[in-house]
Amino acid sequence: MGLSHGYGPAASPADAEALLLGALDRGVTLFDTAALYGFGHNEELLGRVLAPHRSRFMLASKCGIFRENGQRRIDGRPETLRRTCEDSLRRLRTDVIDLYYLHRWDKTVPIEDSVGALADLVRAGNIRSIGLSEVSAATLRRAHAVHPIAAVQSEYSLWSREVEIAVLQACRELGAALVAFSPLGRAFLADGLSDPVDLDEADLRRRMPRFQADAFARNQALLAPLRRMARDLGCTPGQLALAWLLHQGDDIIPIPGTTRLPHLDENLGAVGVRLDAATCDQLARLFDRGLVSGERYGAATQAEIDTEQFPAS
C-alpha cells in the first residue's frame, strides 16, 4: 500500500520497481495489493513490474472499496464485485488472482450475497480463493457457510490485539489463515516515528487517535522496554515485534509494508529471531490494551468495519 497510497506521495517508479524486484529476489512469495491502493495505481504497478515473474509468487488483491466520481465508496453488490475483479485482472496483467479479499463488508448487502459473487468468480477461474478483511467472527462464519474462506486480513500487532477476542479462534476452527496487516503498528513498533507532526499532510496517521499528540506521547513510553528487550536479543524493535507475531502460530502471516530495501531486509530478518514462551508473554504484557492510548481508528472509519472491539476502558 505504502508504495502508492496512505502515507504521503507515491514512490517513484524506479524506486518502486527496485523494491518489488528486490523482494522477489529475497524470496518473498506473497504480494498483497488492492483496488483501493492509489485507486488502481498499486495494482498497475504490480502488474507492470511483476507480471513477467507471475509463477514465482502468490498474488492477493481486494475488492469492495474503490473510487467513483472522485469519491471513495464501499460497494459489495455482486455486479460491482464482478466488474472490479475484471478491472483488477486487467491492471495486474494476470488471468487469475490467487487470493481475492472483500476489502470491507458493505453492510447494506448481505455478506452471503457478496461472498456468493466471489464464489462465482472462483468457479469462473478468475480467482483461486476468497478472503475477508476486518470482519467479526460471526460474519466470517456466515460467509464460510456460503464458500470456504481461505484467509481473514485484519490489523494485528503487539498494540492491536482485537483479533484475539474472537476472530482468530474462528479462523482456526474454520481452517482460515489470519493475515496480519500493520504488524509494525504503522512504523510505531519499528521505533521509526519520532513526531507525528512531521508526517506528510496526506499521511493517514495524522488522523488516527493513537498518533495524536497526547496519545502518542503516552505511547512512546511503551517503546523503552521494547528497545531493551530487542537489544538483549540482538535484534531491532521492529524485528522483535514481527517475531512475536510469528510465534503466535503458523497460521498467522504478517505482511509488513515498506518502500525501502533496507527496511525490507530488516523485516525479513525477523524470521531468524527465536523467542521462548516467557518472552512472548512479557511482550504481550508490555503492550496490554489498557496501556495503549487511543483507538485504532477514528469514529467514522470504525463504523465502516465489522471487527470486535474491546470494551471502552
mmCIF file of C-alpha atoms in Angstrom:
data_model
loop_
_atom_site.group_PDB
_atom_site.id
_atom_site.type_symbol
_atom_site.label_atom_id
_atom_site.label_comp_id
_atom_site.label_asym_id
_atom_site.label_seq_id
_atom_site.Cartn_x
_atom_site.Cartn_y
_atom_site.Cartn_z
ATOM 1 C CA MET A 1 0.000 0.000 0.000
ATOM 2 C CA GLY A 2 2.698 2.434 1.006
ATOM 3 C CA LEU A 3 4.174 2.473 -2.485
ATOM 4 C CA SER A 4 1.020 4.151 -3.792
ATOM 5 C CA HIS A 5 -1.289 5.267 -1.023
ATOM 6 C CA GLY A 6 -1.819 6.208 2.579
ATOM 7 C CA TYR A 7 1.496 7.552 3.803
ATOM 8 C CA GLY A 8 2.200 10.510 1.545
ATOM 9 C CA PRO A 9 3.410 10.762 -2.062
ATOM 10 C CA ALA A 10 3.752 7.567 -4.074
ATOM 11 C CA ALA A 11 7.208 6.106 -4.511
ATOM 12 C CA SER A 12 8.949 6.910 -7.766
ATOM 13 C CA PRO A 13 8.524 4.258 -10.470
ATOM 14 C CA ALA A 14 12.217 3.375 -10.305
ATOM 15 C CA ASP A 15 12.263 3.024 -6.514
ATOM 16 C CA ALA A 16 9.046 1.003 -6.504
ATOM 17 C CA GLU A 17 10.358 -1.366 -9.164
ATOM 18 C CA ALA A 18 13.640 -1.842 -7.284
ATOM 19 C CA LEU A 19 11.763 -2.675 -4.090
ATOM 20 C CA LEU A 20 9.380 -5.173 -5.697
ATOM 21 C CA LEU A 21 12.087 -6.978 -7.636
ATOM 22 C CA GLY A 22 14.347 -6.873 -4.594
ATOM 23 C CA ALA A 23 11.630 -8.526 -2.535
ATOM 24 C CA LEU A 24 11.175 -11.215 -5.167
ATOM 25 C CA ASP A 25 14.918 -11.877 -5.293
ATOM 26 C CA ARG A 26 15.000 -12.186 -1.492
ATOM 27 C CA GLY A 27 12.414 -14.952 -1.568
ATOM 28 C CA VAL A 28 9.208 -13.046 -0.825
ATOM 29 C CA THR A 29 6.335 -15.106 -2.215
ATOM 30 C CA LEU A 30 3.232 -13.127 -1.188
ATOM 31 C CA PHE A 31 2.409 -9.719 -2.645
ATOM 32 C CA ASP A 32 -0.689 -8.013 -1.265
ATOM 33 C CA THR A 33 -2.434 -5.157 -3.063
ATOM 34 C CA ALA A 34 -5.958 -3.739 -3.514
ATOM 35 C CA ALA A 35 -8.047 -1.754 -5.945
ATOM 36 C CA LEU A 36 -8.154 0.965 -3.276
ATOM 37 C CA TYR A 37 -4.393 1.495 -3.038
ATOM 38 C CA GLY A 38 -3.763 4.568 -5.116
ATOM 39 C CA PHE A 39 -7.157 3.935 -6.732
ATOM 40 C CA GLY A 40 -5.710 1.395 -9.148
ATOM 41 C CA HIS A 41 -2.142 2.708 -9.172
ATOM 42 C CA ASN A 42 -0.765 -0.074 -6.960
ATOM 43 C CA GLU A 43 -2.331 -2.870 -8.990
ATOM 44 C CA GLU A 44 -0.979 -1.289 -12.178
ATOM 45 C CA LEU A 45 2.470 -1.067 -10.570
ATOM 46 C CA LEU A 46 2.491 -4.730 -9.570
ATOM 47 C CA GLY A 47 1.211 -5.716 -12.988
ATOM 48 C CA ARG A 48 3.900 -3.766 -14.803
ATOM 49 C CA VAL A 49 6.790 -4.964 -12.630
ATOM 50 C CA LEU A 50 5.822 -8.460 -11.556
ATOM 51 C CA ALA A 51 3.732 -9.906 -14.398
ATOM 52 C CA PRO A 52 6.831 -11.388 -16.084
ATOM 53 C CA HIS A 53 7.525 -13.303 -12.840
ATOM 54 C CA ARG A 54 3.931 -14.355 -12.122
ATOM 55 C CA SER A 55 4.757 -18.017 -11.482
ATOM 56 C CA ARG A 56 7.100 -17.121 -8.606
ATOM 57 C CA PHE A 57 4.635 -15.628 -6.116
ATOM 58 C CA MET A 58 1.139 -15.673 -4.694
ATOM 59 C CA LEU A 59 -0.911 -12.617 -5.635
ATOM 60 C CA ALA A 60 -3.552 -11.165 -3.316
ATOM 61 C CA SER A 61 -5.822 -8.240 -4.050
ATOM 62 C CA LYS A 62 -9.045 -6.793 -2.671
ATOM 63 C CA CYS A 63 -12.386 -5.572 -3.925
ATOM 64 C CA GLY A 64 -15.284 -3.712 -2.401
ATOM 65 C CA ILE A 65 -13.688 -0.286 -1.927
ATOM 66 C CA PHE A 66 -12.897 1.917 -4.893
ATOM 67 C CA ARG A 67 -13.176 5.469 -6.185
ATOM 68 C CA GLU A 68 -16.095 6.639 -8.275
ATOM 69 C CA ASN A 69 -16.626 10.243 -9.378
ATOM 70 C CA GLY A 70 -13.778 11.267 -7.128
ATOM 71 C CA GLN A 71 -15.317 9.679 -4.038
ATOM 72 C CA ARG A 72 -14.228 6.633 -2.038
ATOM 73 C CA ARG A 73 -17.034 4.062 -1.923
ATOM 74 C CA ILE A 74 -17.697 0.770 -0.184
ATOM 75 C CA ASP A 75 -19.809 -1.365 -2.506
ATOM 76 C CA GLY A 76 -20.280 -5.100 -2.068
ATOM 77 C CA ARG A 77 -23.033 -5.678 -4.609
ATOM 78 C CA PRO A 78 -22.388 -8.767 -6.756
ATOM 79 C CA GLU A 79 -22.402 -6.859 -10.028
ATOM 80 C CA THR A 80 -19.877 -4.367 -8.636
ATOM 81 C CA LEU A 81 -17.540 -7.096 -7.395
ATOM 82 C CA ARG A 82 -17.604 -8.815 -10.773
ATOM 83 C CA ARG A 83 -16.778 -5.562 -12.552
ATOM 84 C CA THR A 84 -13.975 -4.595 -10.164
ATOM 85 C CA CYS A 85 -12.429 -8.053 -10.493
ATOM 86 C CA GLU A 86 -12.289 -7.622 -14.250
ATOM 87 C CA ASP A 87 -10.612 -4.233 -13.748
ATOM 88 C CA SER A 88 -8.105 -5.709 -11.287
ATOM 89 C CA LEU A 89 -7.186 -8.581 -13.599
ATOM 90 C CA ARG A 90 -6.515 -6.087 -16.370
ATOM 91 C CA ARG A 91 -4.371 -3.811 -14.180
ATOM 92 C CA LEU A 92 -2.466 -6.749 -12.687
ATOM 93 C CA ARG A 93 -1.848 -8.263 -16.134
ATOM 94 C CA THR A 94 -2.854 -11.715 -14.977
ATOM 95 C CA ASP A 95 -5.524 -14.300 -15.727
ATOM 96 C CA VAL A 96 -6.147 -15.221 -12.112
ATOM 97 C CA ILE A 97 -5.789 -13.699 -8.637
ATOM 98 C CA ASP A 98 -4.708 -16.279 -6.067
ATOM 99 C CA LEU A 99 -6.447 -14.707 -3.056
ATOM 100 C CA TYR A 100 -9.187 -12.115 -3.511
ATOM 101 C CA TYR A 101 -10.485 -10.341 -0.428
ATOM 102 C CA LEU A 102 -13.665 -8.471 0.216
ATOM 103 C CA HIS A 103 -11.860 -5.378 1.484
ATOM 104 C CA ARG A 104 -14.766 -4.264 3.647
ATOM 105 C CA TRP A 105 -18.166 -5.785 4.215
ATOM 106 C CA ASP A 106 -20.794 -3.498 2.702
ATOM 107 C CA LYS A 107 -23.349 -3.659 5.496
ATOM 108 C CA THR A 108 -26.149 -2.764 3.086
ATOM 109 C CA VAL A 109 -25.553 -6.071 1.276
ATOM 110 C CA PRO A 110 -25.874 -9.469 2.999
ATOM 111 C CA ILE A 111 -22.428 -10.996 3.355
ATOM 112 C CA GLU A 112 -23.869 -14.136 1.768
ATOM 113 C CA ASP A 113 -24.597 -12.210 -1.441
ATOM 114 C CA SER A 114 -21.114 -10.694 -1.675
ATOM 115 C CA VAL A 115 -19.378 -13.994 -0.959
ATOM 116 C CA GLY A 116 -21.703 -15.739 -3.394
ATOM 117 C CA ALA A 117 -20.477 -13.398 -6.121
ATOM 118 C CA LEU A 118 -16.870 -14.164 -5.199
ATOM 119 C CA ALA A 119 -17.680 -17.874 -5.284
ATOM 120 C CA ASP A 120 -18.913 -17.368 -8.843
ATOM 121 C CA LEU A 121 -15.518 -15.833 -9.663
ATOM 122 C CA VAL A 122 -13.803 -18.931 -8.239
ATOM 123 C CA ARG A 123 -15.941 -21.180 -10.417
ATOM 124 C CA ALA A 124 -15.174 -18.997 -13.437
ATOM 125 C CA GLY A 125 -11.432 -19.328 -12.787
ATOM 126 C CA ASN A 126 -10.881 -15.603 -12.207
ATOM 127 C CA ILE A 127 -9.782 -16.091 -8.591
ATOM 128 C CA ARG A 128 -8.487 -19.138 -6.717
ATOM 129 C CA SER A 129 -9.607 -18.414 -3.155
ATOM 130 C CA ILE A 130 -11.674 -15.961 -1.125
ATOM 131 C CA GLY A 131 -10.630 -13.761 1.769
ATOM 132 C CA LEU A 132 -12.346 -11.235 4.005
ATOM 133 C CA SER A 133 -10.884 -8.148 5.672
ATOM 134 C CA GLU A 134 -11.770 -6.588 9.031
ATOM 135 C CA VAL A 135 -14.753 -8.840 9.804
ATOM 136 C CA SER A 136 -16.107 -10.296 13.018
ATOM 137 C CA ALA A 137 -16.225 -13.983 13.886
ATOM 138 C CA ALA A 138 -19.980 -14.033 13.294
ATOM 139 C CA THR A 139 -19.639 -12.548 9.803
ATOM 140 C CA LEU A 140 -16.802 -14.938 8.999
ATOM 141 C CA ARG A 141 -18.967 -17.922 9.935
ATOM 142 C CA ARG A 142 -21.858 -16.676 7.779
ATOM 143 C CA ALA A 143 -19.508 -16.184 4.844
ATOM 144 C CA HIS A 144 -17.820 -19.550 5.301
ATOM 145 C CA ALA A 145 -21.217 -21.270 5.117
ATOM 146 C CA VAL A 146 -21.503 -19.999 1.530
ATOM 147 C CA HIS A 147 -17.960 -20.767 0.404
ATOM 148 C CA PRO A 148 -14.740 -21.683 2.254
ATOM 149 C CA ILE A 149 -12.829 -18.592 3.377
ATOM 150 C CA ALA A 150 -9.087 -19.036 2.964
ATOM 151 C CA ALA A 151 -7.917 -16.015 4.951
ATOM 152 C CA VAL A 152 -9.033 -13.108 7.080
ATOM 153 C CA GLN A 153 -6.931 -9.965 6.923
ATOM 154 C CA SER A 154 -7.090 -7.730 9.985
ATOM 155 C CA GLU A 155 -4.784 -5.460 11.909
ATOM 156 C CA TYR A 156 -2.777 -7.498 14.402
ATOM 157 C CA SER A 157 0.318 -6.463 16.289
ATOM 158 C CA LEU A 158 1.578 -6.068 19.827
ATOM 159 C CA TRP A 159 -0.554 -2.942 20.236
ATOM 160 C CA SER A 160 -3.618 -4.016 18.200
ATOM 161 C CA ARG A 161 -4.991 -7.289 19.537
ATOM 162 C CA GLU A 162 -8.707 -7.165 18.768
ATOM 163 C CA VAL A 163 -8.500 -10.333 16.668
ATOM 164 C CA GLU A 164 -7.791 -12.215 19.894
ATOM 165 C CA ILE A 165 -11.336 -11.515 21.090
ATOM 166 C CA ALA A 166 -12.983 -13.986 18.707
ATOM 167 C CA VAL A 167 -11.999 -13.910 15.043
ATOM 168 C CA LEU A 168 -8.607 -15.593 15.454
ATOM 169 C CA GLN A 169 -10.247 -18.553 17.162
ATOM 170 C CA ALA A 170 -12.940 -18.672 14.470
ATOM 171 C CA CYS A 171 -10.238 -18.702 11.784
ATOM 172 C CA ARG A 172 -8.600 -21.660 13.475
ATOM 173 C CA GLU A 173 -11.855 -23.560 13.769
ATOM 174 C CA LEU A 174 -12.606 -22.994 10.073
ATOM 175 C CA GLY A 175 -9.074 -23.517 8.762
ATOM 176 C CA ALA A 176 -8.533 -19.932 7.583
ATOM 177 C CA ALA A 177 -5.234 -18.083 7.871
ATOM 178 C CA LEU A 178 -5.030 -14.781 9.757
ATOM 179 C CA VAL A 179 -3.148 -12.262 7.631
ATOM 180 C CA ALA A 180 -1.879 -9.514 9.922
ATOM 181 C CA PHE A 181 -1.687 -6.077 8.363
ATOM 182 C CA SER A 182 0.142 -3.189 10.045
ATOM 183 C CA PRO A 183 2.148 -5.699 12.112
ATOM 184 C CA LEU A 184 4.590 -2.921 12.985
ATOM 185 C CA GLY A 185 1.886 -0.559 14.207
ATOM 186 C CA ARG A 186 2.293 1.718 11.171
ATOM 187 C CA ALA A 187 6.026 2.154 11.974
ATOM 188 C CA PHE A 188 5.470 2.831 15.692
ATOM 189 C CA LEU A 189 6.713 -0.595 16.815
ATOM 190 C CA ALA A 190 9.703 -0.291 14.497
ATOM 191 C CA ASP A 191 10.677 2.784 16.506
ATOM 192 C CA GLY A 192 10.605 4.685 13.257
ATOM 193 C CA LEU A 193 8.439 7.672 14.084
ATOM 194 C CA SER A 194 9.704 10.473 16.304
ATOM 195 C CA ASP A 195 6.887 13.004 15.991
ATOM 196 C CA PRO A 196 3.631 12.649 14.012
ATOM 197 C CA VAL A 197 3.629 16.394 13.367
ATOM 198 C CA ASP A 198 6.422 15.755 10.858
ATOM 199 C CA LEU A 199 4.275 13.409 8.773
ATOM 200 C CA ASP A 200 3.129 14.388 5.298
ATOM 201 C CA GLU A 201 -0.230 16.166 5.217
ATOM 202 C CA ALA A 202 -1.708 13.248 3.262
ATOM 203 C CA ASP A 203 -0.465 10.635 5.740
ATOM 204 C CA LEU A 204 -3.446 8.763 7.187
ATOM 205 C CA ARG A 205 -1.766 8.522 10.599
ATOM 206 C CA ARG A 206 -2.299 12.239 11.128
ATOM 207 C CA ARG A 207 -5.994 11.453 11.623
ATOM 208 C CA MET A 208 -5.613 8.317 13.754
ATOM 209 C CA PRO A 209 -6.259 8.598 17.509
ATOM 210 C CA ARG A 210 -3.046 6.831 18.564
ATOM 211 C CA PHE A 211 -0.921 9.323 16.676
ATOM 212 C CA GLN A 212 -2.485 12.445 18.139
ATOM 213 C CA ALA A 213 -0.038 14.436 20.255
ATOM 214 C CA ASP A 214 -1.192 13.478 23.773
ATOM 215 C CA ALA A 215 -1.806 9.808 22.986
ATOM 216 C CA PHE A 216 1.430 9.489 21.034
ATOM 217 C CA ALA A 217 3.442 10.960 23.895
ATOM 218 C CA ARG A 218 1.991 8.395 26.295
ATOM 219 C CA ASN A 219 2.506 5.544 23.840
ATOM 220 C CA GLN A 220 6.169 6.413 23.402
ATOM 221 C CA ALA A 221 6.767 5.264 26.975
ATOM 222 C CA LEU A 222 5.951 1.726 25.799
ATOM 223 C CA LEU A 223 8.953 1.699 23.474
ATOM 224 C CA ALA A 224 11.717 1.859 26.094
ATOM 225 C CA PRO A 225 11.268 -1.732 27.361
ATOM 226 C CA LEU A 226 10.808 -2.945 23.761
ATOM 227 C CA ARG A 227 14.151 -1.379 22.861
ATOM 228 C CA ARG A 228 15.839 -3.004 25.862
ATOM 229 C CA MET A 229 14.466 -6.443 25.053
ATOM 230 C CA ALA A 230 15.481 -6.107 21.408
ATOM 231 C CA ARG A 231 18.993 -5.057 22.396
ATOM 232 C CA ASP A 232 19.323 -8.032 24.738
ATOM 233 C CA LEU A 233 18.153 -10.393 21.980
ATOM 234 C CA GLY A 234 20.432 -8.876 19.345
ATOM 235 C CA CYS A 235 17.666 -7.618 17.056
ATOM 236 C CA THR A 236 15.805 -4.403 16.300
ATOM 237 C CA PRO A 237 12.488 -3.408 17.934
ATOM 238 C CA GLY A 238 10.708 -3.990 14.647
ATOM 239 C CA GLN A 239 12.167 -7.463 14.273
ATOM 240 C CA LEU A 240 11.108 -8.278 17.828
ATOM 241 C CA ALA A 241 7.541 -7.121 17.144
ATOM 242 C CA LEU A 242 7.367 -9.230 13.985
ATOM 243 C CA ALA A 243 8.941 -12.226 15.703
ATOM 244 C CA TRP A 244 6.278 -12.045 18.422
ATOM 245 C CA LEU A 245 3.589 -12.324 15.745
ATOM 246 C CA LEU A 246 5.355 -15.185 14.000
ATOM 247 C CA HIS A 247 5.456 -17.039 17.314
ATOM 248 C CA GLN A 248 1.673 -16.782 17.734
ATOM 249 C CA GLY A 249 1.114 -19.600 15.244
ATOM 250 C CA ASP A 250 1.990 -20.903 11.798
ATOM 251 C CA ASP A 251 -1.448 -19.781 10.616
ATOM 252 C CA ILE A 252 -0.595 -16.104 11.196
ATOM 253 C CA ILE A 253 1.027 -14.319 8.256
ATOM 254 C CA PRO A 254 2.354 -10.807 8.941
ATOM 255 C CA ILE A 255 2.526 -8.525 5.903
ATOM 256 C CA PRO A 256 4.783 -5.590 6.839
ATOM 257 C CA GLY A 257 4.822 -2.949 4.155
ATOM 258 C CA THR A 258 7.780 -0.769 3.247
ATOM 259 C CA THR A 259 9.075 1.486 0.499
ATOM 260 C CA ARG A 260 12.789 0.950 1.197
ATOM 261 C CA LEU A 261 15.061 -2.042 0.657
ATOM 262 C CA PRO A 262 16.950 -1.619 3.975
ATOM 263 C CA HIS A 263 13.617 -1.798 5.818
ATOM 264 C CA LEU A 264 12.661 -4.869 3.792
ATOM 265 C CA ASP A 265 15.902 -6.571 4.812
ATOM 266 C CA GLU A 266 15.289 -5.660 8.444
ATOM 267 C CA ASN A 267 11.761 -7.065 8.311
ATOM 268 C CA LEU A 268 12.879 -10.323 6.720
ATOM 269 C CA GLY A 269 15.475 -10.702 9.459
ATOM 270 C CA ALA A 270 12.658 -11.251 11.958
ATOM 271 C CA VAL A 271 12.316 -14.814 10.684
ATOM 272 C CA GLY A 272 15.569 -15.689 12.431
ATOM 273 C CA VAL A 273 14.606 -14.250 15.844
ATOM 274 C CA ARG A 274 13.720 -17.041 18.258
ATOM 275 C CA LEU A 275 11.593 -16.294 21.319
ATOM 276 C CA ASP A 276 10.639 -18.511 24.228
ATOM 277 C CA ALA A 277 7.154 -18.553 25.728
ATOM 278 C CA ALA A 278 8.167 -16.363 28.670
ATOM 279 C CA THR A 279 9.487 -13.639 26.358
ATOM 280 C CA CYS A 280 6.311 -13.736 24.256
ATOM 281 C CA ASP A 281 4.219 -13.381 27.396
ATOM 282 C CA GLN A 282 6.358 -10.496 28.625
ATOM 283 C CA LEU A 283 5.926 -8.659 25.327
ATOM 284 C CA ALA A 284 2.177 -9.179 25.426
ATOM 285 C CA ARG A 285 2.031 -7.704 28.926
ATOM 286 C CA LEU A 286 4.137 -4.698 27.933
ATOM 287 C CA PHE A 287 1.509 -3.796 25.346
ATOM 288 C CA ASP A 288 -1.572 -4.737 27.304
ATOM 289 C CA ARG A 289 -4.521 -2.891 25.779
ATOM 290 C CA GLY A 290 -5.012 -0.905 28.965
ATOM 291 C CA LEU A 291 -1.573 0.623 28.447
ATOM 292 C CA VAL A 292 -2.102 1.718 24.826
ATOM 293 C CA SER A 293 -3.564 5.197 24.412
ATOM 294 C CA GLY A 294 -6.063 5.807 21.615
ATOM 295 C CA GLU A 295 -8.198 3.583 19.409
ATOM 296 C CA ARG A 296 -7.064 2.083 16.113
ATOM 297 C CA TYR A 297 -9.384 4.283 14.071
ATOM 298 C CA GLY A 298 -11.485 7.384 14.407
ATOM 299 C CA ALA A 299 -15.238 7.012 14.766
ATOM 300 C CA ALA A 300 -16.080 7.313 11.047
ATOM 301 C CA THR A 301 -13.614 4.631 9.961
ATOM 302 C CA GLN A 302 -14.523 2.393 12.878
ATOM 303 C CA ALA A 303 -18.147 2.473 11.714
ATOM 304 C CA GLU A 304 -17.062 1.011 8.368
ATOM 305 C CA ILE A 305 -15.519 -2.141 9.806
ATOM 306 C CA ASP A 306 -17.041 -5.189 11.427
ATOM 307 C CA THR A 307 -14.348 -6.357 13.838
ATOM 308 C CA GLU A 308 -14.978 -6.971 17.508
ATOM 309 C CA GLN A 309 -13.871 -4.214 19.869
ATOM 310 C CA PHE A 310 -12.641 -4.296 23.423
ATOM 311 C CA PRO A 311 -14.976 -2.545 25.879
ATOM 312 C CA ALA A 312 -14.072 1.077 26.442
ATOM 313 C CA SER A 313 -11.756 1.349 29.421
#
